[in-house]
Amino acid sequence: MAVLNDDVDWDSWPVEDYLAENYRELHPSDAAVITHHCAFYREFAPGGVGRSVEIGAGPNLYPLILASAASRRIDAVEAGASNTAYLERQLNGTPEESWLPFHTLCRSLNPDIPETLEGALSPVRLVHGDLRSIEPGSYDLASMHFVAEGATEDFEEFKDFCRRFVRCVVPGGHLVAAFMENMPTYRIGAASRWPGCPVDTDVVTEVFAPLTDRLAVGRIPSDPTLPDYGDSGMILLTGAAASPPP
């Protein structure tokens, strides 16, 4: 039987192991995601987006930094207790120094990002919940990183999460996302096991094409500096919610 999202204890997500394996240094694949996303955000004037949302924010701060170039308000939507606690510490205190190289790269590619890391995070509001708790049409821009394909082993549930992602923005609202390519069920740290739903660029295109306009899907090859989770790289997406929404 496939593991569904509600079968998983997301409160116990291993934040420190995840950060150690992925974000204590800036890896080439994330630099490539940042480069891609900065081109997307440079299309907006500073403050040109009223409300943005990061879906399943987790402990990854760089999508929030990227969104600060354009967004007057950014909601970081997160359900898991351990991830929520980490985000609260980063947003309400001094962010960890390991995020400074990410901020530096983001700002070198988009000078509209605030000069300091604290300034980039200042528009962020932490919202406890998940994709299913968001009212359709609540946002002008939605961002999602490594969530839908890493939250379930069931392809139908993956598709439902993608549809909900699109529908959380207004018709014509902007979308930017990244997915792990061909990610199987995987481990973080010594023992913890987490669901994966393998998808590739063709699958992502097939799922999003009926839901979006101006869809662009690309990929980044596997990064040998990251742990071998069994994936084959990353998939990048930009687009706009179809009007009217499907």
PDB file of N, CA and C in Angstrom, residues 5 10 18 54-58 60 77-78 130-131 143-153 157-158 161-162 165 177-180 186 195-197:
ATOM      1  N   ASN A   5      -0.041  11.115   2.639  1.00  0.00           N
ATOM      2  CA  ASN A   5       0.445  12.223   3.445  1.00  0.00           C
ATOM      3  C   ASN A   5       0.028  12.099   4.911  1.00  0.00           C
ATOM      4  N   TRP A  10       4.674  14.129  10.418  1.00  0.00           N
ATOM      5  CA  TRP A  10       5.467  15.265   9.952  1.00  0.00           C
ATOM      6  C   TRP A  10       6.019  16.095  11.113  1.00  0.00           C
ATOM      7  N   TYR A  18      18.414  17.099   8.164  1.00  0.00           N
ATOM      8  CA  TYR A  18      18.068  17.624   6.841  1.00  0.00           C
ATOM      9  C   TYR A  18      18.944  18.829   6.483  1.00  0.00           C
ATOM     10  N   GLU A  54       4.696  30.511   0.473  1.00  0.00           N
ATOM     11  CA  GLU A  54       5.613  29.387   0.318  1.00  0.00           C
ATOM     12  C   GLU A  54       4.930  28.167   0.918  1.00  0.00           C
ATOM     13  N   ILE A  55       4.629  27.185   0.089  1.00  0.00           N
ATOM     14  CA  ILE A  55       3.886  26.003   0.498  1.00  0.00           C
ATOM     15  C   ILE A  55       4.836  24.983   1.109  1.00  0.00           C
ATOM     16  N   GLY A  56       4.527  24.508   2.315  1.00  0.00           N
ATOM     17  CA  GLY A  56       5.378  23.522   2.964  1.00  0.00           C
ATOM     18  C   GLY A  56       6.783  24.039   3.131  1.00  0.00           C
ATOM     19  N   ALA A  57       6.891  25.198   3.763  1.00  0.00           N
ATOM     20  CA  ALA A  57       8.161  25.935   3.796  1.00  0.00           C
ATOM     21  C   ALA A  57       9.309  25.116   4.364  1.00  0.00           C
ATOM     22  N   GLY A  58       9.035  24.270   5.366  1.00  0.00           N
ATOM     23  CA  GLY A  58      10.113  23.510   5.984  1.00  0.00           C
ATOM     24  C   GLY A  58      11.186  24.422   6.539  1.00  0.00           C
ATOM     25  N   ASN A  60      13.851  25.430   4.924  1.00  0.00           N
ATOM     26  CA  ASN A  60      14.597  26.014   3.817  1.00  0.00           C
ATOM     27  C   ASN A  60      14.244  27.496   3.678  1.00  0.00           C
ATOM     28  N   VAL A  77       3.822  28.691   4.907  1.00  0.00           N
ATOM     29  CA  VAL A  77       2.834  27.728   5.391  1.00  0.00           C
ATOM     30  C   VAL A  77       3.553  26.423   5.723  1.00  0.00           C
ATOM     31  N   GLU A  78       3.448  26.000   6.970  1.00  0.00           N
ATOM     32  CA  GLU A  78       4.143  24.801   7.441  1.00  0.00           C
ATOM     33  C   GLU A  78       3.303  24.117   8.513  1.00  0.00           C
ATOM     34  N   ASP A 130      -1.274  23.355   6.095  1.00  0.00           N
ATOM     35  CA  ASP A 130      -0.699  22.769   4.895  1.00  0.00           C
ATOM     36  C   ASP A 130      -1.497  23.219   3.677  1.00  0.00           C
ATOM     37  N   LEU A 131      -1.164  22.673   2.546  1.00  0.00           N
ATOM     38  CA  LEU A 131      -1.771  23.096   1.291  1.00  0.00           C
ATOM     39  C   LEU A 131      -3.288  22.971   1.314  1.00  0.00           C
ATOM     40  N   SER A 143       4.718  29.710  -4.318  1.00  0.00           N
ATOM     41  CA  SER A 143       5.996  29.055  -4.503  1.00  0.00           C
ATOM     42  C   SER A 143       5.972  27.734  -3.725  1.00  0.00           C
ATOM     43  N   MET A 144       6.604  26.707  -4.271  1.00  0.00           N
ATOM     44  CA  MET A 144       6.626  25.397  -3.606  1.00  0.00           C
ATOM     45  C   MET A 144       7.914  24.679  -3.976  1.00  0.00           C
ATOM     46  N   HIS A 145       8.605  24.149  -2.974  1.00  0.00           N
ATOM     47  CA  HIS A 145       9.893  23.514  -3.207  1.00  0.00           C
ATOM     48  C   HIS A 145       9.946  22.136  -2.564  1.00  0.00           C
ATOM     49  N   PHE A 146      10.024  21.105  -3.411  1.00  0.00           N
ATOM     50  CA  PHE A 146      10.285  19.737  -2.963  1.00  0.00           C
ATOM     51  C   PHE A 146       9.217  19.265  -1.970  1.00  0.00           C
ATOM     52  N   VAL A 147       7.948  19.569  -2.289  1.00  0.00           N
ATOM     53  CA  VAL A 147       6.858  19.268  -1.363  1.00  0.00           C
ATOM     54  C   VAL A 147       5.919  18.198  -1.930  1.00  0.00           C
ATOM     55  N   ALA A 148       5.234  18.477  -3.033  1.00  0.00           N
ATOM     56  CA  ALA A 148       4.175  17.578  -3.505  1.00  0.00           C
ATOM     57  C   ALA A 148       4.695  16.169  -3.767  1.00  0.00           C
ATOM     58  N   GLU A 149       5.892  16.066  -4.344  1.00  0.00           N
ATOM     59  CA  GLU A 149       6.446  14.747  -4.661  1.00  0.00           C
ATOM     60  C   GLU A 149       7.106  14.100  -3.449  1.00  0.00           C
ATOM     61  N   GLY A 150       7.300  14.847  -2.372  1.00  0.00           N
ATOM     62  CA  GLY A 150       7.924  14.314  -1.170  1.00  0.00           C
ATOM     63  C   GLY A 150       6.960  14.226  -0.007  1.00  0.00           C
ATOM     64  N   ALA A 151       5.672  14.328  -0.286  1.00  0.00           N
ATOM     65  CA  ALA A 151       4.667  14.299   0.772  1.00  0.00           C
ATOM     66  C   ALA A 151       3.766  13.083   0.682  1.00  0.00           C
ATOM     67  N   THR A 152       3.956  12.245  -0.321  1.00  0.00           N
ATOM     68  CA  THR A 152       3.082  11.092  -0.543  1.00  0.00           C
ATOM     69  C   THR A 152       3.780  10.117  -1.478  1.00  0.00           C
ATOM     70  N   GLU A 153       3.350   8.853  -1.422  1.00  0.00           N
ATOM     71  CA  GLU A 153       3.788   7.877  -2.416  1.00  0.00           C
ATOM     72  C   GLU A 153       2.718   7.626  -3.471  1.00  0.00           C
ATOM     73  N   GLU A 157      -2.627  11.491  -5.200  1.00  0.00           N
ATOM     74  CA  GLU A 157      -2.501  12.523  -4.174  1.00  0.00           C
ATOM     75  C   GLU A 157      -1.489  13.587  -4.602  1.00  0.00           C
ATOM     76  N   PHE A 158      -0.418  13.179  -5.262  1.00  0.00           N
ATOM     77  CA  PHE A 158       0.519  14.154  -5.822  1.00  0.00           C
ATOM     78  C   PHE A 158      -0.201  15.111  -6.772  1.00  0.00           C
ATOM     79  N   PHE A 161      -2.301  17.569  -4.861  1.00  0.00           N
ATOM     80  CA  PHE A 161      -1.501  18.634  -4.256  1.00  0.00           C
ATOM     81  C   PHE A 161      -1.116  19.674  -5.307  1.00  0.00           C
ATOM     82  N   CYS A 162      -0.783  19.240  -6.511  1.00  0.00           N
ATOM     83  CA  CYS A 162      -0.427  20.190  -7.574  1.00  0.00           C
ATOM     84  C   CYS A 162      -1.620  21.062  -7.949  1.00  0.00           C
ATOM     85  N   PHE A 165      -2.103  23.588  -5.274  1.00  0.00           N
ATOM     86  CA  PHE A 165      -1.060  24.611  -5.385  1.00  0.00           C
ATOM     87  C   PHE A 165      -1.468  25.683  -6.388  1.00  0.00           C
ATOM     88  N   ALA A 177       8.105  26.825  -8.832  1.00  0.00           N
ATOM     89  CA  ALA A 177       8.235  25.611  -8.032  1.00  0.00           C
ATOM     90  C   ALA A 177       9.469  24.830  -8.450  1.00  0.00           C
ATOM     91  N   ALA A 178       9.879  23.945  -7.549  1.00  0.00           N
ATOM     92  CA  ALA A 178      10.941  22.981  -7.833  1.00  0.00           C
ATOM     93  C   ALA A 178      10.532  21.630  -7.260  1.00  0.00           C
ATOM     94  N   PHE A 179      10.856  20.575  -7.985  1.00  0.00           N
ATOM     95  CA  PHE A 179      10.542  19.205  -7.587  1.00  0.00           C
ATOM     96  C   PHE A 179      11.811  18.367  -7.692  1.00  0.00           C
ATOM     97  N   MET A 180      11.935  17.375  -6.817  1.00  0.00           N
ATOM     98  CA  MET A 180      12.980  16.381  -7.010  1.00  0.00           C
ATOM     99  C   MET A 180      12.544  15.455  -8.142  1.00  0.00           C
ATOM    100  N   TYR A 186      12.735   7.678   0.651  1.00  0.00           N
ATOM    101  CA  TYR A 186      14.132   7.962   0.962  1.00  0.00           C
ATOM    102  C   TYR A 186      14.343   8.112   2.468  1.00  0.00           C
ATOM    103  N   PRO A 195       8.216   9.547   2.476  1.00  0.00           N
ATOM    104  CA  PRO A 195       7.609   9.129   1.208  1.00  0.00           C
ATOM    105  C   PRO A 195       8.165   9.889   0.013  1.00  0.00           C
ATOM    106  N   GLY A 196       8.112   9.241  -1.136  1.00  0.00           N
ATOM    107  CA  GLY A 196       8.480   9.880  -2.389  1.00  0.00           C
ATOM    108  C   GLY A 196       7.586   9.386  -3.503  1.00  0.00           C
ATOM    109  N   CYS A 197       7.254  10.267  -4.424  1.00  0.00           N
ATOM    110  CA  CYS A 197       6.446   9.922  -5.589  1.00  0.00           C
ATOM    111  C   CYS A 197       7.266  10.296  -6.827  1.00  0.00           C
TER     112      CYS A 197
END
